[in-house]
Amino acid sequence: MLTEIRERSVVNGGRITLPPLDLPDGTEVEVIVLVEKAEEHAMDTTEYLLSTEANRKHLEQSIRDASDPDKLIYVDIEKL
């Protein structure tokens, strides 16, 4: 049977320090290190546009609209 113990830590001098664990001496454990990168938090534009069904449908409709000349709006910058 496996028991999971999760702890968060910060690398300091190439070492990871954990608080004391309630495990008897000699207990065999497997350590897996997951590294969280800051840029993973930020969703890029494509991910955002495809992140929900509503966003996907809106994007698909926008692509269809862009290829329909009757739906394009032309602006003369000189007249603004």
CSV table of C-alpha atoms in Angstrom, one decimal:
chain,number,residue,atom,x,y,z
A,1,MET,CA,0.0,0.0,0.0
A,2,LEU,CA,1.3,3.5,-0.9
A,3,THR,CA,0.8,6.5,1.3
A,4,GLU,CA,1.3,10.0,-0.2
A,5,ILE,CA,2.9,12.8,1.7
A,6,ARG,CA,3.0,16.2,0.0
A,7,GLU,CA,5.3,18.9,1.1
A,8,ARG,CA,6.4,22.1,-0.7
A,9,SER,CA,10.0,23.3,-0.4
A,10,VAL,CA,12.4,25.7,-2.0
A,11,VAL,CA,15.8,24.7,-3.3
A,12,ASN,CA,18.6,26.3,-1.3
A,13,GLY,CA,22.2,25.6,-2.3
A,14,GLY,CA,21.1,22.8,-4.5
A,15,ARG,CA,19.3,21.0,-1.6
A,16,ILE,CA,15.7,20.4,-0.7
A,17,THR,CA,14.8,20.4,3.0
A,18,LEU,CA,11.6,18.8,4.3
A,19,PRO,CA,10.1,19.2,7.7
A,20,PRO,CA,10.3,16.1,10.0
A,21,LEU,CA,8.1,13.3,8.7
A,22,ASP,CA,6.3,10.9,10.9
A,23,LEU,CA,8.1,7.9,9.5
A,24,PRO,CA,10.1,5.3,11.3
A,25,ASP,CA,13.9,5.1,10.6
A,26,GLY,CA,14.7,2.7,7.8
A,27,THR,CA,11.4,3.3,5.9
A,28,GLU,CA,12.0,3.1,2.2
A,29,VAL,CA,10.6,6.0,0.2
A,30,GLU,CA,10.5,7.2,-3.4
A,31,VAL,CA,11.1,10.9,-4.0
A,32,ILE,CA,9.7,12.6,-7.0
A,33,VAL,CA,10.6,16.3,-7.6
A,34,LEU,CA,8.1,18.4,-9.6
A,35,VAL,CA,9.4,21.8,-10.7
A,36,GLU,CA,6.9,24.6,-11.1
A,37,LYS,CA,7.9,27.2,-13.7
A,38,ALA,CA,6.5,30.7,-13.6
A,39,GLU,CA,5.6,30.8,-17.3
A,40,GLU,CA,3.4,27.7,-16.8
A,41,HIS,CA,0.9,29.8,-14.9
A,42,ALA,CA,0.4,32.2,-17.8
A,43,MET,CA,-2.0,30.9,-20.5
A,44,ASP,CA,-0.9,31.9,-24.0
A,45,THR,CA,-3.5,33.4,-26.3
A,46,THR,CA,-4.1,30.3,-28.3
A,47,GLU,CA,-4.6,28.2,-25.1
A,48,TYR,CA,-7.1,30.8,-23.9
A,49,LEU,CA,-9.0,31.0,-27.2
A,50,LEU,CA,-9.3,27.2,-27.2
A,51,SER,CA,-9.8,26.8,-23.4
A,52,THR,CA,-13.6,26.6,-23.4
A,53,GLU,CA,-16.3,25.5,-25.9
A,54,ALA,CA,-17.7,29.1,-26.0
A,55,ASN,CA,-14.2,30.5,-26.8
A,56,ARG,CA,-13.7,27.9,-29.5
A,57,LYS,CA,-17.0,28.6,-31.2
A,58,HIS,CA,-16.4,32.4,-31.0
A,59,LEU,CA,-12.9,31.9,-32.6
A,60,GLU,CA,-14.3,29.6,-35.4
A,61,GLN,CA,-17.1,32.2,-36.1
A,62,SER,CA,-14.5,35.0,-36.3
A,63,ILE,CA,-12.5,33.0,-38.8
A,64,ARG,CA,-15.6,32.4,-40.9
A,65,ASP,CA,-16.5,36.1,-40.7
A,66,ALA,CA,-13.0,37.2,-41.7
A,67,SER,CA,-13.3,35.3,-45.0
A,68,ASP,CA,-16.7,36.8,-45.8
A,69,PRO,CA,-16.3,40.2,-47.5
A,70,ASP,CA,-19.8,41.3,-46.6
A,71,LYS,CA,-18.9,41.1,-42.9
A,72,LEU,CA,-15.7,43.1,-43.2
A,73,ILE,CA,-15.6,46.8,-42.0
A,74,TYR,CA,-13.3,49.1,-43.9
A,75,VAL,CA,-12.1,52.2,-42.2
A,76,ASP,CA,-10.5,55.2,-43.9
A,77,ILE,CA,-8.0,56.5,-41.4
A,78,GLU,CA,-8.0,59.9,-43.1
A,79,LYS,CA,-11.7,60.3,-42.2
A,80,LEU,CA,-11.3,59.5,-38.5
